[in-house]
Amino acid sequence: MGLEEKLPSGFLLTTVEQAAGWVRKSSVFPATFGLACCAIEMMTTGAGRYDLARFGMEVFRGSPRQADLMIVAGRVSQKMAPVLRQVYDQMPNPKWVISMGVCASSGGMFNNYAIVQGVDHIVPVDIYLPGCPPRPEMLMDAILKLHAEIQATPLGVNREKAARAAEEAALNAVPTIELKGLLR
């Protein structure tokens, strides 16, 4: 027996934090950082058949100052790493990163000195998207998962607490190399 049941129909109840989360998730502007074959799939996702405009992302931004989502699509070379970091640093806060494809996530089949073995060595990654190359449906699913993460992100002091807690959990996590079981 809450307040919702006593109000006449047509009233909408929410918190400022929930409303702000909905607005932020509905207005994500991606910056393109297509480096290899995954970029073709990223472009396909923005085309008419898959239509990212349904999620408020119809325009891929050419300037990092107008974007808050970086989709790193493809392998990152050592020469490209400083450019990637500079573009990330120029994006306004809050900002998010999707690592698209196995090459961006872990270096893929390119295990050599010229390719960065995971874009997470350069920028913090929010969503890892596997595949070689990942299908447009997979990218849309990753974007929808990121939308849920964005909408659930708290504001103000609560956001700082949540960020500290997430960083502490990441620092206390067991390194992958030390895990036993199916990984070894």
PDB file of C-alpha atoms in Angstrom:
ATOM      1  CA  MET A   1       0.000   0.000   0.000  1.00  0.00           C
ATOM      2  CA  GLY A   2       2.210   2.765  -1.313  1.00  0.00           C
ATOM      3  CA  LEU A   3       1.716   6.268  -2.579  1.00  0.00           C
ATOM      4  CA  GLU A   4       1.293   4.975  -6.157  1.00  0.00           C
ATOM      5  CA  GLU A   5      -1.997   3.351  -5.309  1.00  0.00           C
ATOM      6  CA  LYS A   6      -3.493   6.510  -3.787  1.00  0.00           C
ATOM      7  CA  LEU A   7      -2.717   8.805  -6.753  1.00  0.00           C
ATOM      8  CA  PRO A   8      -5.128   9.153  -9.657  1.00  0.00           C
ATOM      9  CA  SER A   9      -4.100   7.569 -12.949  1.00  0.00           C
ATOM     10  CA  GLY A  10      -1.815   9.618 -15.180  1.00  0.00           C
ATOM     11  CA  PHE A  11       0.733  10.478 -12.494  1.00  0.00           C
ATOM     12  CA  LEU A  12       4.295   9.327 -12.983  1.00  0.00           C
ATOM     13  CA  LEU A  13       6.487   8.753  -9.968  1.00  0.00           C
ATOM     14  CA  THR A  14      10.258   8.520 -10.205  1.00  0.00           C
ATOM     15  CA  THR A  15      13.426   9.865  -8.656  1.00  0.00           C
ATOM     16  CA  VAL A  16      15.741  12.449 -10.159  1.00  0.00           C
ATOM     17  CA  GLU A  17      18.429   9.778 -10.343  1.00  0.00           C
ATOM     18  CA  GLN A  18      16.191   7.420 -12.357  1.00  0.00           C
ATOM     19  CA  ALA A  19      15.074  10.217 -14.690  1.00  0.00           C
ATOM     20  CA  ALA A  20      18.652  11.342 -15.262  1.00  0.00           C
ATOM     21  CA  GLY A  21      19.684   7.728 -15.928  1.00  0.00           C
ATOM     22  CA  TRP A  22      16.935   7.370 -18.520  1.00  0.00           C
ATOM     23  CA  VAL A  23      17.993  10.609 -20.222  1.00  0.00           C
ATOM     24  CA  ARG A  24      21.676   9.617 -20.248  1.00  0.00           C
ATOM     25  CA  LYS A  25      21.005   6.146 -21.668  1.00  0.00           C
ATOM     26  CA  SER A  26      18.701   7.551 -24.343  1.00  0.00           C
ATOM     27  CA  SER A  27      21.220  10.075 -25.639  1.00  0.00           C
ATOM     28  CA  VAL A  28      24.492   8.192 -26.040  1.00  0.00           C
ATOM     29  CA  PHE A  29      26.631   9.569 -28.871  1.00  0.00           C
ATOM     30  CA  PRO A  30      29.263   7.121 -30.136  1.00  0.00           C
ATOM     31  CA  ALA A  31      32.677   8.119 -31.441  1.00  0.00           C
ATOM     32  CA  THR A  32      33.896   5.889 -34.215  1.00  0.00           C
ATOM     33  CA  PHE A  33      37.282   4.313 -33.798  1.00  0.00           C
ATOM     34  CA  GLY A  34      37.185   1.694 -36.522  1.00  0.00           C
ATOM     35  CA  LEU A  35      40.603   0.172 -37.070  1.00  0.00           C
ATOM     36  CA  ALA A  36      40.010  -3.060 -38.988  1.00  0.00           C
ATOM     37  CA  CYS A  37      37.345  -5.441 -40.281  1.00  0.00           C
ATOM     38  CA  CYS A  38      35.180  -5.008 -37.161  1.00  0.00           C
ATOM     39  CA  ALA A  39      34.573  -1.434 -38.300  1.00  0.00           C
ATOM     40  CA  ILE A  40      32.545  -2.727 -41.259  1.00  0.00           C
ATOM     41  CA  GLU A  41      30.207  -4.519 -38.855  1.00  0.00           C
ATOM     42  CA  MET A  42      30.002  -1.369 -36.711  1.00  0.00           C
ATOM     43  CA  MET A  43      29.014   0.666 -39.788  1.00  0.00           C
ATOM     44  CA  THR A  44      26.442  -1.970 -40.707  1.00  0.00           C
ATOM     45  CA  THR A  45      24.883  -1.612 -37.265  1.00  0.00           C
ATOM     46  CA  GLY A  46      24.320   2.081 -37.919  1.00  0.00           C
ATOM     47  CA  ALA A  47      22.751   1.432 -41.338  1.00  0.00           C
ATOM     48  CA  GLY A  48      19.074   1.016 -42.148  1.00  0.00           C
ATOM     49  CA  ARG A  49      18.762  -2.725 -41.556  1.00  0.00           C
ATOM     50  CA  TYR A  50      19.759  -2.609 -37.880  1.00  0.00           C
ATOM     51  CA  ASP A  51      19.025   1.070 -37.241  1.00  0.00           C
ATOM     52  CA  LEU A  52      20.763   2.327 -34.117  1.00  0.00           C
ATOM     53  CA  ALA A  53      18.510   5.391 -34.330  1.00  0.00           C
ATOM     54  CA  ARG A  54      15.938   3.413 -32.340  1.00  0.00           C
ATOM     55  CA  PHE A  55      18.249   3.797 -29.358  1.00  0.00           C
ATOM     56  CA  GLY A  56      19.113   7.476 -29.869  1.00  0.00           C
ATOM     57  CA  MET A  57      22.482   6.750 -31.508  1.00  0.00           C
ATOM     58  CA  GLU A  58      21.848   7.600 -35.134  1.00  0.00           C
ATOM     59  CA  VAL A  59      24.841   9.889 -35.558  1.00  0.00           C
ATOM     60  CA  PHE A  60      28.372   8.624 -35.092  1.00  0.00           C
ATOM     61  CA  ARG A  61      30.386  11.626 -33.988  1.00  0.00           C
ATOM     62  CA  GLY A  62      33.591  12.619 -35.730  1.00  0.00           C
ATOM     63  CA  SER A  63      34.770  14.742 -32.824  1.00  0.00           C
ATOM     64  CA  PRO A  64      35.558  13.215 -29.424  1.00  0.00           C
ATOM     65  CA  ARG A  65      34.258  16.350 -27.717  1.00  0.00           C
ATOM     66  CA  GLN A  66      30.753  15.498 -28.932  1.00  0.00           C
ATOM     67  CA  ALA A  67      30.858  11.808 -28.001  1.00  0.00           C
ATOM     68  CA  ASP A  68      30.474   9.871 -24.773  1.00  0.00           C
ATOM     69  CA  LEU A  69      30.845   6.301 -26.082  1.00  0.00           C
ATOM     70  CA  MET A  70      33.952   5.018 -27.826  1.00  0.00           C
ATOM     71  CA  ILE A  71      33.550   1.802 -29.810  1.00  0.00           C
ATOM     72  CA  VAL A  72      37.048   0.453 -30.449  1.00  0.00           C
ATOM     73  CA  ALA A  73      36.526  -1.855 -33.423  1.00  0.00           C
ATOM     74  CA  GLY A  74      39.546  -3.868 -34.493  1.00  0.00           C
ATOM     75  CA  ARG A  75      43.180  -4.369 -33.628  1.00  0.00           C
ATOM     76  CA  VAL A  76      45.116  -1.531 -32.022  1.00  0.00           C
ATOM     77  CA  SER A  77      48.722  -1.131 -33.109  1.00  0.00           C
ATOM     78  CA  GLN A  78      51.405   0.296 -30.831  1.00  0.00           C
ATOM     79  CA  LYS A  79      51.536   3.411 -33.033  1.00  0.00           C
ATOM     80  CA  MET A  80      47.778   3.916 -32.746  1.00  0.00           C
ATOM     81  CA  ALA A  81      47.666   3.472 -28.941  1.00  0.00           C
ATOM     82  CA  PRO A  82      48.661   7.075 -28.050  1.00  0.00           C
ATOM     83  CA  VAL A  83      46.090   8.425 -30.529  1.00  0.00           C
ATOM     84  CA  LEU A  84      43.397   6.211 -29.007  1.00  0.00           C
ATOM     85  CA  ARG A  85      44.275   7.484 -25.531  1.00  0.00           C
ATOM     86  CA  GLN A  86      44.252  11.108 -26.721  1.00  0.00           C
ATOM     87  CA  VAL A  87      40.791  10.696 -28.263  1.00  0.00           C
ATOM     88  CA  TYR A  88      39.560   9.061 -25.029  1.00  0.00           C
ATOM     89  CA  ASP A  89      40.992  11.895 -22.922  1.00  0.00           C
ATOM     90  CA  GLN A  90      39.251  14.488 -25.108  1.00  0.00           C
ATOM     91  CA  MET A  91      35.820  12.925 -24.528  1.00  0.00           C
ATOM     92  CA  PRO A  92      33.675  14.610 -21.850  1.00  0.00           C
ATOM     93  CA  ASN A  93      32.715  12.759 -18.669  1.00  0.00           C
ATOM     94  CA  PRO A  94      30.882  10.479 -18.170  1.00  0.00           C
ATOM     95  CA  LYS A  95      32.317   8.312 -20.953  1.00  0.00           C
ATOM     96  CA  TRP A  96      32.120   4.652 -21.807  1.00  0.00           C
ATOM     97  CA  VAL A  97      34.121   2.230 -23.974  1.00  0.00           C
ATOM     98  CA  ILE A  98      33.070  -0.894 -25.865  1.00  0.00           C
ATOM     99  CA  SER A  99      35.885  -3.159 -27.015  1.00  0.00           C
ATOM    100  CA  MET A 100      34.520  -4.684 -30.225  1.00  0.00           C
ATOM    101  CA  GLY A 101      36.065  -7.887 -31.518  1.00  0.00           C
ATOM    102  CA  VAL A 102      38.647 -10.310 -30.246  1.00  0.00           C
ATOM    103  CA  CYS A 103      41.521  -8.202 -31.650  1.00  0.00           C
ATOM    104  CA  ALA A 104      40.521  -5.139 -29.623  1.00  0.00           C
ATOM    105  CA  SER A 105      39.782  -7.222 -26.525  1.00  0.00           C
ATOM    106  CA  SER A 106      42.876  -9.423 -26.437  1.00  0.00           C
ATOM    107  CA  GLY A 107      45.009  -8.895 -29.524  1.00  0.00           C
ATOM    108  CA  GLY A 108      43.316 -11.793 -31.315  1.00  0.00           C
ATOM    109  CA  MET A 109      45.488 -13.850 -33.615  1.00  0.00           C
ATOM    110  CA  PHE A 110      48.059 -11.064 -33.745  1.00  0.00           C
ATOM    111  CA  ASN A 111      50.338 -12.075 -30.884  1.00  0.00           C
ATOM    112  CA  ASN A 112      53.321  -9.922 -31.795  1.00  0.00           C
ATOM    113  CA  TYR A 113      55.160  -6.785 -30.784  1.00  0.00           C
ATOM    114  CA  ALA A 114      53.215  -4.463 -33.109  1.00  0.00           C
ATOM    115  CA  ILE A 115      49.699  -5.087 -31.741  1.00  0.00           C
ATOM    116  CA  VAL A 116      48.450  -4.073 -28.290  1.00  0.00           C
ATOM    117  CA  GLN A 117      47.233  -7.214 -26.514  1.00  0.00           C
ATOM    118  CA  GLY A 118      43.951  -5.724 -25.351  1.00  0.00           C
ATOM    119  CA  VAL A 119      42.709  -2.159 -25.524  1.00  0.00           C
ATOM    120  CA  ASP A 120      42.182  -2.266 -21.747  1.00  0.00           C
ATOM    121  CA  HIS A 121      45.920  -1.583 -21.434  1.00  0.00           C
ATOM    122  CA  ILE A 122      45.209   1.895 -22.843  1.00  0.00           C
ATOM    123  CA  VAL A 123      41.678   2.874 -21.780  1.00  0.00           C
ATOM    124  CA  PRO A 124      39.211   1.412 -19.245  1.00  0.00           C
ATOM    125  CA  VAL A 125      36.709  -0.855 -21.003  1.00  0.00           C
ATOM    126  CA  ASP A 126      33.080  -1.184 -19.917  1.00  0.00           C
ATOM    127  CA  ILE A 127      31.853  -3.898 -22.296  1.00  0.00           C
ATOM    128  CA  TYR A 128      33.890  -6.575 -24.083  1.00  0.00           C
ATOM    129  CA  LEU A 129      32.319  -7.828 -27.311  1.00  0.00           C
ATOM    130  CA  PRO A 130      33.760 -11.162 -28.541  1.00  0.00           C
ATOM    131  CA  GLY A 131      33.832 -12.452 -32.084  1.00  0.00           C
ATOM    132  CA  CYS A 132      35.858 -12.215 -35.261  1.00  0.00           C
ATOM    133  CA  PRO A 133      34.155 -10.093 -36.465  1.00  0.00           C
ATOM    134  CA  PRO A 134      31.164  -9.720 -34.152  1.00  0.00           C
ATOM    135  CA  ARG A 135      27.780  -9.562 -35.834  1.00  0.00           C
ATOM    136  CA  PRO A 136      25.780  -6.308 -35.767  1.00  0.00           C
ATOM    137  CA  GLU A 137      23.229  -8.012 -33.504  1.00  0.00           C
ATOM    138  CA  MET A 138      26.001  -8.656 -30.974  1.00  0.00           C
ATOM    139  CA  LEU A 139      27.011  -4.980 -31.011  1.00  0.00           C
ATOM    140  CA  MET A 140      23.397  -3.942 -30.484  1.00  0.00           C
ATOM    141  CA  ASP A 141      23.147  -6.362 -27.558  1.00  0.00           C
ATOM    142  CA  ALA A 142      26.334  -4.886 -26.057  1.00  0.00           C
ATOM    143  CA  ILE A 143      24.924  -1.377 -26.493  1.00  0.00           C
ATOM    144  CA  LEU A 144      21.679  -2.383 -24.756  1.00  0.00           C
ATOM    145  CA  LYS A 145      23.680  -3.880 -21.871  1.00  0.00           C
ATOM    146  CA  LEU A 146      25.660  -0.644 -21.671  1.00  0.00           C
ATOM    147  CA  HIS A 147      22.353   1.284 -21.617  1.00  0.00           C
ATOM    148  CA  ALA A 148      21.260  -0.756 -18.598  1.00  0.00           C
ATOM    149  CA  GLU A 149      24.602  -0.045 -16.915  1.00  0.00           C
ATOM    150  CA  ILE A 150      24.321   3.681 -17.690  1.00  0.00           C
ATOM    151  CA  GLN A 151      20.757   3.882 -16.368  1.00  0.00           C
ATOM    152  CA  ALA A 152      21.754   2.155 -13.126  1.00  0.00           C
ATOM    153  CA  THR A 153      24.731   4.469 -12.537  1.00  0.00           C
ATOM    154  CA  PRO A 154      24.126   6.653  -9.469  1.00  0.00           C
ATOM    155  CA  LEU A 155      24.648  10.416  -9.441  1.00  0.00           C
ATOM    156  CA  GLY A 156      26.867  12.737  -7.409  1.00  0.00           C
ATOM    157  CA  VAL A 157      28.441  11.431  -4.212  1.00  0.00           C
ATOM    158  CA  ASN A 158      26.781   8.040  -4.700  1.00  0.00           C
ATOM    159  CA  ARG A 159      28.514   7.740  -8.067  1.00  0.00           C
ATOM    160  CA  GLU A 160      31.908   8.396  -6.494  1.00  0.00           C
ATOM    161  CA  LYS A 161      31.216   5.748  -3.847  1.00  0.00           C
ATOM    162  CA  ALA A 162      30.152   3.251  -6.502  1.00  0.00           C
ATOM    163  CA  ALA A 163      33.276   3.984  -8.568  1.00  0.00           C
ATOM    164  CA  ARG A 164      35.510   3.497  -5.518  1.00  0.00           C
ATOM    165  CA  ALA A 165      33.747   0.230  -4.649  1.00  0.00           C
ATOM    166  CA  ALA A 166      34.117  -1.054  -8.229  1.00  0.00           C
ATOM    167  CA  GLU A 167      37.797  -0.129  -8.303  1.00  0.00           C
ATOM    168  CA  GLU A 168      38.372  -1.819  -4.944  1.00  0.00           C
ATOM    169  CA  ALA A 169      36.602  -4.974  -6.159  1.00  0.00           C
ATOM    170  CA  ALA A 170      38.725  -5.001  -9.318  1.00  0.00           C
ATOM    171  CA  LEU A 171      41.931  -4.627  -7.298  1.00  0.00           C
ATOM    172  CA  ASN A 172      40.913  -7.459  -4.960  1.00  0.00           C
ATOM    173  CA  ALA A 173      39.928  -9.820  -7.790  1.00  0.00           C
ATOM    174  CA  VAL A 174      42.060 -12.879  -8.393  1.00  0.00           C
ATOM    175  CA  PRO A 175      44.216 -12.429 -11.531  1.00  0.00           C
ATOM    176  CA  THR A 176      43.157 -14.622 -14.434  1.00  0.00           C
ATOM    177  CA  ILE A 177      46.543 -16.309 -14.526  1.00  0.00           C
ATOM    178  CA  GLU A 178      45.987 -17.614 -10.987  1.00  0.00           C
ATOM    179  CA  LEU A 179      42.492 -19.017 -11.630  1.00  0.00           C
ATOM    180  CA  LYS A 180      42.094 -22.791 -11.625  1.00  0.00           C
ATOM    181  CA  GLY A 181      39.526 -24.985 -13.305  1.00  0.00           C
ATOM    182  CA  LEU A 182      38.225 -24.548 -16.830  1.00  0.00           C
ATOM    183  CA  LEU A 183      40.769 -21.867 -17.675  1.00  0.00           C
ATOM    184  CA  ARG A 184      43.773 -24.141 -17.102  1.00  0.00           C
TER     185      ARG A 184
END
